[in-house]
mmCIF file of C-alpha atoms in Angstrom:
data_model
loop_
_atom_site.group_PDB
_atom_site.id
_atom_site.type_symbol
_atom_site.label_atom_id
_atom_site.label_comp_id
_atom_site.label_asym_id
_atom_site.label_seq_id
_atom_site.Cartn_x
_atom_site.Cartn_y
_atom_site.Cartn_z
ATOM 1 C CA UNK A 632 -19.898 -24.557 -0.660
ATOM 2 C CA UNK A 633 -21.242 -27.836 -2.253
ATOM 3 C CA UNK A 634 -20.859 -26.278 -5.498
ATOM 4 C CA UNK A 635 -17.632 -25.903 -4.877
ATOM 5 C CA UNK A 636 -16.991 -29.148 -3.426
ATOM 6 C CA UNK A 637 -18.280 -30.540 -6.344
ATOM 7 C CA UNK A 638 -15.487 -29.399 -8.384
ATOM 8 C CA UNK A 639 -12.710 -31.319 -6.380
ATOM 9 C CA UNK A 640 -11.243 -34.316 -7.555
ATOM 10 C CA UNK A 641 -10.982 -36.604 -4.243
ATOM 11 C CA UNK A 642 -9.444 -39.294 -6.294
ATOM 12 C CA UNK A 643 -6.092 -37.493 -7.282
ATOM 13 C CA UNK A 644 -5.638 -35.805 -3.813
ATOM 14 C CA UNK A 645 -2.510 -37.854 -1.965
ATOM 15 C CA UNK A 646 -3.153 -35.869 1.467
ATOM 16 C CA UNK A 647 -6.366 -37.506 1.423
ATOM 17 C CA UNK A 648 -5.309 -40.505 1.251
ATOM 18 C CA UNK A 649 -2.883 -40.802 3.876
ATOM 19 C CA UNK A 650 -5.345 -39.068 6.000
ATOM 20 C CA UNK A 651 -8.137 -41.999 5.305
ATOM 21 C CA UNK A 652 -5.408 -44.486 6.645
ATOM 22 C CA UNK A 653 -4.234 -42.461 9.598
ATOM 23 C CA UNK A 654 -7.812 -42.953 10.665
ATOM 24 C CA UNK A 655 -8.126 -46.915 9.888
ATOM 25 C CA UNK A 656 -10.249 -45.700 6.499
ATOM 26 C CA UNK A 657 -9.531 -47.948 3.527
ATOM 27 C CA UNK A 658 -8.916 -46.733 -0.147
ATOM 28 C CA UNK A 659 -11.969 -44.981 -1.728
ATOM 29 C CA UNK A 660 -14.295 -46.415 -3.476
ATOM 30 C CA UNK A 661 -14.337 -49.515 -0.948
ATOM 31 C CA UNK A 662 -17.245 -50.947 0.080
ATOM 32 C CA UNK A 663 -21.087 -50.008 -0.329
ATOM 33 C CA UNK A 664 -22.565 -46.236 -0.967
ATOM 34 C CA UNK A 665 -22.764 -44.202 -4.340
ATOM 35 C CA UNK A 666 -19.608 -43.457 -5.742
ATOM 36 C CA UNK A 667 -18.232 -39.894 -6.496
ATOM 37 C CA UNK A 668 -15.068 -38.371 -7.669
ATOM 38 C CA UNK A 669 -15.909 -35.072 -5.217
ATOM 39 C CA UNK A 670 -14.540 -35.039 -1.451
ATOM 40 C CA UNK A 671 -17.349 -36.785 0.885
ATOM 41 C CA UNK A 672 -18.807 -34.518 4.003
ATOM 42 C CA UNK A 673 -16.998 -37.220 6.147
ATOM 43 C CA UNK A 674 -13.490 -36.517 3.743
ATOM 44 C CA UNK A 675 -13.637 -32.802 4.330
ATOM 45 C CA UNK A 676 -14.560 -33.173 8.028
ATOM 46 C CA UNK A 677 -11.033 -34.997 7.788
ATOM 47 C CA UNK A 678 -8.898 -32.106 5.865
ATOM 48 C CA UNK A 679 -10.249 -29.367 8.333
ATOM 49 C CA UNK A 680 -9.946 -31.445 11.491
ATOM 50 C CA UNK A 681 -7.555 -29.306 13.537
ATOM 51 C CA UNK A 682 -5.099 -30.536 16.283
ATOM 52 C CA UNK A 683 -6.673 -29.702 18.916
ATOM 53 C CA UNK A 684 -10.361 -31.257 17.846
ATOM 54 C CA UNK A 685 -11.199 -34.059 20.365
ATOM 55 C CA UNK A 686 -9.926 -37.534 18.793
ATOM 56 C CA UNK A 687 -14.145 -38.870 19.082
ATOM 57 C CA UNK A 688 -15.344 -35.649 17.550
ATOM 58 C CA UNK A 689 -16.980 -35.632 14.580
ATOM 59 C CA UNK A 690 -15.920 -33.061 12.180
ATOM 60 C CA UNK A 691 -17.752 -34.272 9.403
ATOM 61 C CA UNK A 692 -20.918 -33.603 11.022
ATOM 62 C CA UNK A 693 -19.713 -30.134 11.563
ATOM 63 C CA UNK A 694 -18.849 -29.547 8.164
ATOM 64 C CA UNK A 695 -22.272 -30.923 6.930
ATOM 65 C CA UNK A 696 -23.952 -28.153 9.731
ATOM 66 C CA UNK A 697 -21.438 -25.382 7.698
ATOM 67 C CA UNK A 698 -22.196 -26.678 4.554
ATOM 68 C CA UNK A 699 -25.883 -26.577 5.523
ATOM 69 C CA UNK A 700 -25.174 -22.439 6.715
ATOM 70 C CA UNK A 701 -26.486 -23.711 10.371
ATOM 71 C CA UNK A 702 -23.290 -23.116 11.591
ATOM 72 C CA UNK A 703 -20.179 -20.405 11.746
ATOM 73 C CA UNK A 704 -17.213 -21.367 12.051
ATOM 74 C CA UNK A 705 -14.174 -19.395 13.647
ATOM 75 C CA UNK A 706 -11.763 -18.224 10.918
ATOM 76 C CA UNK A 707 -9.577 -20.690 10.859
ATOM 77 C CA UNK A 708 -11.711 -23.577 10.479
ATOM 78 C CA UNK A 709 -13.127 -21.257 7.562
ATOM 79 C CA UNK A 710 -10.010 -20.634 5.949
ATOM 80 C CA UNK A 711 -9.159 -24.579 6.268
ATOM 81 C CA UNK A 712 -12.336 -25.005 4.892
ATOM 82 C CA UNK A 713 -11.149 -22.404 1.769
ATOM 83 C CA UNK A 714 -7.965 -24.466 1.648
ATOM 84 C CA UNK A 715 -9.948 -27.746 1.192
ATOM 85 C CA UNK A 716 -11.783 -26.858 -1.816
ATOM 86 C CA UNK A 717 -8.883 -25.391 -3.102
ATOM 87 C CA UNK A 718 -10.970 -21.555 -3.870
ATOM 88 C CA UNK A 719 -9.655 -18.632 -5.220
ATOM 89 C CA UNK A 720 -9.411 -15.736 -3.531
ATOM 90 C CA UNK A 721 -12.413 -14.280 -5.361
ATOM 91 C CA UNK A 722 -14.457 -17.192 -3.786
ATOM 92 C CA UNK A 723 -12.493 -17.028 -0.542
ATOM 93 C CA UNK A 724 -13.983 -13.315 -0.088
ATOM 94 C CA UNK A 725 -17.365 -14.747 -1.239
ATOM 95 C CA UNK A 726 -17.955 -17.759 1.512
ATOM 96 C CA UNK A 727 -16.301 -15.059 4.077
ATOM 97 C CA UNK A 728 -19.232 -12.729 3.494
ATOM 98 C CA UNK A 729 -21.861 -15.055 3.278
ATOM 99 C CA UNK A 730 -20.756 -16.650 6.100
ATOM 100 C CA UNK A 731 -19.674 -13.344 8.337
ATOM 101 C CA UNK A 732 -22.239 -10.795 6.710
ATOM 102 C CA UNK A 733 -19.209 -9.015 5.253
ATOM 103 C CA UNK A 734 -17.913 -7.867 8.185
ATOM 104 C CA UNK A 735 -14.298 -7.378 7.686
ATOM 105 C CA UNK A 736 -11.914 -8.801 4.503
ATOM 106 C CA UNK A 737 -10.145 -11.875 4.874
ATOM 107 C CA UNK A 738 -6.296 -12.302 4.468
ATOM 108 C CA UNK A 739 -5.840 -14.212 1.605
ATOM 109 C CA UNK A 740 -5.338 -17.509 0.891
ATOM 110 C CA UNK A 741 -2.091 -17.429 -1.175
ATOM 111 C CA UNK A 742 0.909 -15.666 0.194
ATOM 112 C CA UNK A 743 1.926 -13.725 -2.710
ATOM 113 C CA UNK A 744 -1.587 -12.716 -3.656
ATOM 114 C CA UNK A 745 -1.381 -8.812 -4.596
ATOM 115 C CA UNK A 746 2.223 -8.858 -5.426
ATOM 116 C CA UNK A 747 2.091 -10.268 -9.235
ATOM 117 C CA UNK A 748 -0.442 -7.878 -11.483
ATOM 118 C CA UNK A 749 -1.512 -9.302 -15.034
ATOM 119 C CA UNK A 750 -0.358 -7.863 -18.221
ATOM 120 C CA UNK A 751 -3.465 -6.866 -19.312
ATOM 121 C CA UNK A 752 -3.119 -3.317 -16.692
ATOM 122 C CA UNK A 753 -0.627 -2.537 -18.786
ATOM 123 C CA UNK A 754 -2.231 -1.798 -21.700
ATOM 124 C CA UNK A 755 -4.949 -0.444 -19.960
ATOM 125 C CA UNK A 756 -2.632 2.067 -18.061
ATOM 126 C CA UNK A 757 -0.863 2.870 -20.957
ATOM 127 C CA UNK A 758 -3.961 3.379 -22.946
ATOM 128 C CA UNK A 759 -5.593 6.359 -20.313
ATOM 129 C CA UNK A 760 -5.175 9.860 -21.720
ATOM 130 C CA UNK A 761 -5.048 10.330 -17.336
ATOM 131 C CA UNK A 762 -1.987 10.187 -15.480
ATOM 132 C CA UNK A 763 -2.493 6.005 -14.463
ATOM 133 C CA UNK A 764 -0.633 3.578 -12.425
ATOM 134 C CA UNK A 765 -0.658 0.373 -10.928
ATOM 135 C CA UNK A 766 0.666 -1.129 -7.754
ATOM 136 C CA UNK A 767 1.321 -3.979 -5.953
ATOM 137 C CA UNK A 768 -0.350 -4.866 -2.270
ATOM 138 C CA UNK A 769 3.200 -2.877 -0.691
ATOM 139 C CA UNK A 770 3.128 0.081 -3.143
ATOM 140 C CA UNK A 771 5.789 -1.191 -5.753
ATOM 141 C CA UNK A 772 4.694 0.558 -9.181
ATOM 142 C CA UNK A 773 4.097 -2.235 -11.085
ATOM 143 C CA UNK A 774 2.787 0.000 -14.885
ATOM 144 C CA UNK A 775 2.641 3.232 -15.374
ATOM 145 C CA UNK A 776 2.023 5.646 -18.301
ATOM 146 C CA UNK A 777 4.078 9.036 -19.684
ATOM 147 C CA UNK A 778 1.508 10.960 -18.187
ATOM 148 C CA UNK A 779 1.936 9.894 -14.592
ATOM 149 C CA UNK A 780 6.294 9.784 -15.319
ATOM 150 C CA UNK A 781 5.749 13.873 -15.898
ATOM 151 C CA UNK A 782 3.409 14.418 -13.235
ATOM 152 C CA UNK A 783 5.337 13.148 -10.618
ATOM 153 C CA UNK A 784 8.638 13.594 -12.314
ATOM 154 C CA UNK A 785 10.182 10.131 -12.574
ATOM 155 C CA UNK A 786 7.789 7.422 -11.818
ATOM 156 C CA UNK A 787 8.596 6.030 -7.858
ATOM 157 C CA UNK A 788 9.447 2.998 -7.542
ATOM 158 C CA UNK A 789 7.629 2.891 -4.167
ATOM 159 C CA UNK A 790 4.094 5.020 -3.919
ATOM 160 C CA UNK A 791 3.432 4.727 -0.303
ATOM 161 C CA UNK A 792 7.050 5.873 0.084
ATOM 162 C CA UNK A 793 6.499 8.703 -2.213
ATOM 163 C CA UNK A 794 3.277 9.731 -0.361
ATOM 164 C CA UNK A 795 5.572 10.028 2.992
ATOM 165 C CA UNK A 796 8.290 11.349 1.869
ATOM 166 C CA UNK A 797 10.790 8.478 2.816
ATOM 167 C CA UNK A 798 13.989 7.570 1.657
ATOM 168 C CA UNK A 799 15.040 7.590 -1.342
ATOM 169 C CA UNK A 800 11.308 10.335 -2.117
ATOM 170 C CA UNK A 801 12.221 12.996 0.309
ATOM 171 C CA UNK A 802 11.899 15.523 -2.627
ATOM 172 C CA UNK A 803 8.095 14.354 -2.762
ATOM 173 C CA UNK A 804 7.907 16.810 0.302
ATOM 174 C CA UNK A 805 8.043 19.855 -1.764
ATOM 175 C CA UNK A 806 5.036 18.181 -4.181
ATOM 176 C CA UNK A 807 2.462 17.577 -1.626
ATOM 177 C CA UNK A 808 0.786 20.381 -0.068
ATOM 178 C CA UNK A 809 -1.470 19.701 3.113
ATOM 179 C CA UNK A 810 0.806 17.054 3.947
ATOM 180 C CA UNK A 811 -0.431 15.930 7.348
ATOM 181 C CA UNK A 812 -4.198 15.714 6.283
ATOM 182 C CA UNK A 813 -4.209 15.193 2.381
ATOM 183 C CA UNK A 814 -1.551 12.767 2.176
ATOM 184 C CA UNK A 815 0.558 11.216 5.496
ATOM 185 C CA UNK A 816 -2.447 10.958 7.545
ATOM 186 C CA UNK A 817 -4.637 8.684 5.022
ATOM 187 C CA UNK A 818 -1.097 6.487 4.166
ATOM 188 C CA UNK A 819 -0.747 5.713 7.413
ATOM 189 C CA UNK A 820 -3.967 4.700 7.828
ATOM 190 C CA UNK A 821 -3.483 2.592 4.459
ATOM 191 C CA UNK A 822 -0.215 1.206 5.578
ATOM 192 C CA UNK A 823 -1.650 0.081 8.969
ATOM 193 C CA UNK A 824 -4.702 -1.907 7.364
ATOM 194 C CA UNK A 825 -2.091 -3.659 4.677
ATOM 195 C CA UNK A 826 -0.059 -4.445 7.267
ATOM 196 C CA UNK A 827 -2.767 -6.482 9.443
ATOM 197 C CA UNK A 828 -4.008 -7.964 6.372
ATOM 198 C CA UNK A 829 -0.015 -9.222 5.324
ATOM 199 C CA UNK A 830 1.571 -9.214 8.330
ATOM 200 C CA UNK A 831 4.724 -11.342 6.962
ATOM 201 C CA UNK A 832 5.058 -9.090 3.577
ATOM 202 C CA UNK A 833 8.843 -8.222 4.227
ATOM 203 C CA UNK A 834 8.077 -4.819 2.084
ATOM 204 C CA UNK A 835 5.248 -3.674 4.653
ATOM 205 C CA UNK A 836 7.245 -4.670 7.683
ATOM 206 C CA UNK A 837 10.368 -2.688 6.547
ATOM 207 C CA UNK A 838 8.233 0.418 5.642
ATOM 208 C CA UNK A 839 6.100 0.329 8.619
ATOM 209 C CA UNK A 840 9.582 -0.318 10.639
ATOM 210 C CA UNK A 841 11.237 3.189 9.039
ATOM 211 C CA UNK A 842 8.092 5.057 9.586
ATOM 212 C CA UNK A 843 7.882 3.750 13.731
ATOM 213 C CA UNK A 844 11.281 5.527 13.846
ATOM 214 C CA UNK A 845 10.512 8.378 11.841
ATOM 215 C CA UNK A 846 10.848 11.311 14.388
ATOM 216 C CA UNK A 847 7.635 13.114 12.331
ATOM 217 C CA UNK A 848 5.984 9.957 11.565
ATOM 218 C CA UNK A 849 6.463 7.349 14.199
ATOM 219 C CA UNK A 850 4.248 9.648 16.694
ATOM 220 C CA UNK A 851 1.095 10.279 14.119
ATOM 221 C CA UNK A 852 1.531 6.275 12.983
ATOM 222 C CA UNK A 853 1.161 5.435 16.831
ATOM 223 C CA UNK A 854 -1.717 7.741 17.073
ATOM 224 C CA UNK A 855 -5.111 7.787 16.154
ATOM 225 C CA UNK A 856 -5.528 6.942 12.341
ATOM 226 C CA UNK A 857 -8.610 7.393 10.118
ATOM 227 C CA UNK A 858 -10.348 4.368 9.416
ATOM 228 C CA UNK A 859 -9.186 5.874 5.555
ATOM 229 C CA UNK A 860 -10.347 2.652 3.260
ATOM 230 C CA UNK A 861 -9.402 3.771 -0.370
ATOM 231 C CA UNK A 862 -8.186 6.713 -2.016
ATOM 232 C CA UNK A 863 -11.010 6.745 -4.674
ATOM 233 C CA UNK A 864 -12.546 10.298 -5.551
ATOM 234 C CA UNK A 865 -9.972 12.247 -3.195
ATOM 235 C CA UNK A 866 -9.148 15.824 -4.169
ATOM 236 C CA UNK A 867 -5.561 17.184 -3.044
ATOM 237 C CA UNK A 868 -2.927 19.734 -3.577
ATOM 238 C CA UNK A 869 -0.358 18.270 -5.626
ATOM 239 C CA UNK A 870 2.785 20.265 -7.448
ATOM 240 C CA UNK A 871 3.310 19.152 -10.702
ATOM 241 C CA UNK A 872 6.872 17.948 -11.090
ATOM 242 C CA UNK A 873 7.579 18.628 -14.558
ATOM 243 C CA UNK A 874 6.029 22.536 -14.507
ATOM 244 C CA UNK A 875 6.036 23.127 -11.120
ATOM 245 C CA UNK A 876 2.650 24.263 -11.163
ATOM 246 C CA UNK A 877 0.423 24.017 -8.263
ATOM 247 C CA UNK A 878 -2.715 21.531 -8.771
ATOM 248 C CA UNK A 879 -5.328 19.843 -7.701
ATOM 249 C CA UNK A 880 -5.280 16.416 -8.703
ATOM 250 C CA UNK A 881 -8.510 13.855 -8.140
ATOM 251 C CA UNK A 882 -7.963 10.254 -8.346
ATOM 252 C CA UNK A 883 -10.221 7.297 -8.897
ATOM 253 C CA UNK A 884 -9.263 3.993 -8.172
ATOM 254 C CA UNK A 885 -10.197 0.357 -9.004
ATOM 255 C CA UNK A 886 -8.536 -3.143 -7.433
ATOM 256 C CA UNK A 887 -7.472 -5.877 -9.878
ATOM 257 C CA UNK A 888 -9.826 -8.659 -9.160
ATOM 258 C CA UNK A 889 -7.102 -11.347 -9.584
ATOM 259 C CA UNK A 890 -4.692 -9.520 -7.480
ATOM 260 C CA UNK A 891 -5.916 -8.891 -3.745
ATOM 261 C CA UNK A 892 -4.350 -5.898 -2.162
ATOM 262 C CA UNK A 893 -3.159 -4.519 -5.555
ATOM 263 C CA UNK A 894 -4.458 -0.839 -6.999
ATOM 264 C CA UNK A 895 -4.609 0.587 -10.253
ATOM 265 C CA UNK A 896 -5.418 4.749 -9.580
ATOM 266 C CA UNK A 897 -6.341 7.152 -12.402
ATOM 267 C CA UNK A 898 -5.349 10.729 -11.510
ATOM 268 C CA UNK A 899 -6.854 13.989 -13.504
ATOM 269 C CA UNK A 900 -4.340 17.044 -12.478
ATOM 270 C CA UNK A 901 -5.809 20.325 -13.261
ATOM 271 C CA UNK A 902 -4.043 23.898 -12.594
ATOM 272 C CA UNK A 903 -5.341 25.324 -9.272
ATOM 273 C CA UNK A 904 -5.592 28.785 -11.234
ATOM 274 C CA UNK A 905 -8.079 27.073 -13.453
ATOM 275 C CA UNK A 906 -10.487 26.020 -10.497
ATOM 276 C CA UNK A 907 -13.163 27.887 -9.463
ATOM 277 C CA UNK A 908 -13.265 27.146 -6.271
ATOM 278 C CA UNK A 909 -10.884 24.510 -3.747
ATOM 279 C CA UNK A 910 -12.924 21.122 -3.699
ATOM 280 C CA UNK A 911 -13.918 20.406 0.070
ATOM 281 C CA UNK A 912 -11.518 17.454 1.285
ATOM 282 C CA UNK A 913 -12.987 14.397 1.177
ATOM 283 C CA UNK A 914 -13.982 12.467 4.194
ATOM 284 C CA UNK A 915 -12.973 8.682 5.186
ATOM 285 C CA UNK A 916 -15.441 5.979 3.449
#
């Protein structure tokens, strides 16, 4: 954290100023004390001082104690903390951890974190020899190569609608076999955790809304779900849409670091007749 502090520039922040003189501070630089262009402890107990904080408390002290790691705070103090220093969402994740022990992932700081993917997946999509795609935190296929248009015939525009078979993807139905295990179960799962983690994404809300009145869905979404975290290494039944060949396609997937939320999946497809023997379904990680 004092690294990071470090790297602010106190001087060109106008919210800091008007908070000095809400609180009878004068301009700084005034008076005696070593000089620095970096937010004081004092300054950032002022930009994470909360309503509700007690007008004699001292929230610089209790930013020193954070800064120190002799204290935790509760989220939201954390995340103003975040906010202060102006961190990425890579750094975000880090102080959460180190402050938390990992338990958990923080929502992010920006609002349209995971919805915007850089170019650079493009190429790299385009580039696999394996069916490849990336998407967006609420499923929008962002890239995509040839090999993942013929596999599942015309590239969805929506995956997680695709994987349940929602409007406009009924005819995904007929491609996944083992529906209720392979494939609705663990998207419901996924779709639940997204939609604590963005719980004002209007995309999420309106797919989670269809699938609450989905007479096959709603009941198994409102049920117990898997913790399912990630679809990495998972072996299913899959037609493919261009041969109509039954397969069994294994995907491996990766997160864009830049883009929280967001997934890039590589999928191998191989003929079932060509497998020895069924892989044994993979179990929640």
């Amino acid at each position: 954290m004092f690294e990071a502090r470090r790297q602010t520039d106190a001087d060109n922040d106008p919210e800091l100023h008007d908070l000095r003189k809400s609180y009878g501070l004068g301009p700084r630089g005034i008076g005696s004390g070593r000089r620095v262009k970096y937010y004081s402890q004092d300054e950032m107990g002022l930009k994470i001082r909360r309503p509700t904080d007690p007008p004699n408390a001292d929230v610089g002290r209790l930013y020193a104690r954070i800064e120190r790691g002799r204290f935790a705070p509760d989220e939201d103090r954390l995340r103003r903390i975040a906010e202060g220093l102006r961190m990425g969402d890579q750094q975000w994740r880090a102080l959460w951890a180190a402050m938390y022990g990992g338990a958990g992932e923080p929502a992010s700081l920006r609002p349209d974190t995971g919805l915007h993917i850089p170019g650079i997946w493009k190429e790299v999509v385009r580039s696999s020899s394996m069916a490849a795609y990336v998407s967006n935190r609420c499923w929008e296929v962002v890239y995509c190569n040839s090999v993942a248009e013929d596999l599942f015939g015309a590239m969805p525009a929506n995956m997680m609608r695709w994987m349940l078979g929602l409007p406009p993807e009924e005819r995904s139905r007929a491609l996944t076999l083992q529906r209720e295990r392979d494939w609705v179960g663990p998207a419901l799962a996924q779709l639940s955790r997204s939609l604590d983690a963005y719980p004002h994404d209007r995309t999420l809300r309106q797919l989670a809304a269809e699938v609450e009145n989905h007479p096959e869905l709603g009941p198994l979404y409102r049920g117990y779900l898997d913790p399912y975290v990630h679809p990495d290494n998972t072996h299913r039944l899959m037609v493919h849409a261009r041969t109509g060949v039954v397969g069994v396609m294994r995907a491996g997937a990766a997160q864009p670091l830049g883009s929280q939320g967001a997934r890039a999946l590589f999928i191998s497809w191989t003929p079932l007749s060509r497998m020895r023997q069924l892989p044994a379904p993979d179990r929640p990680r």
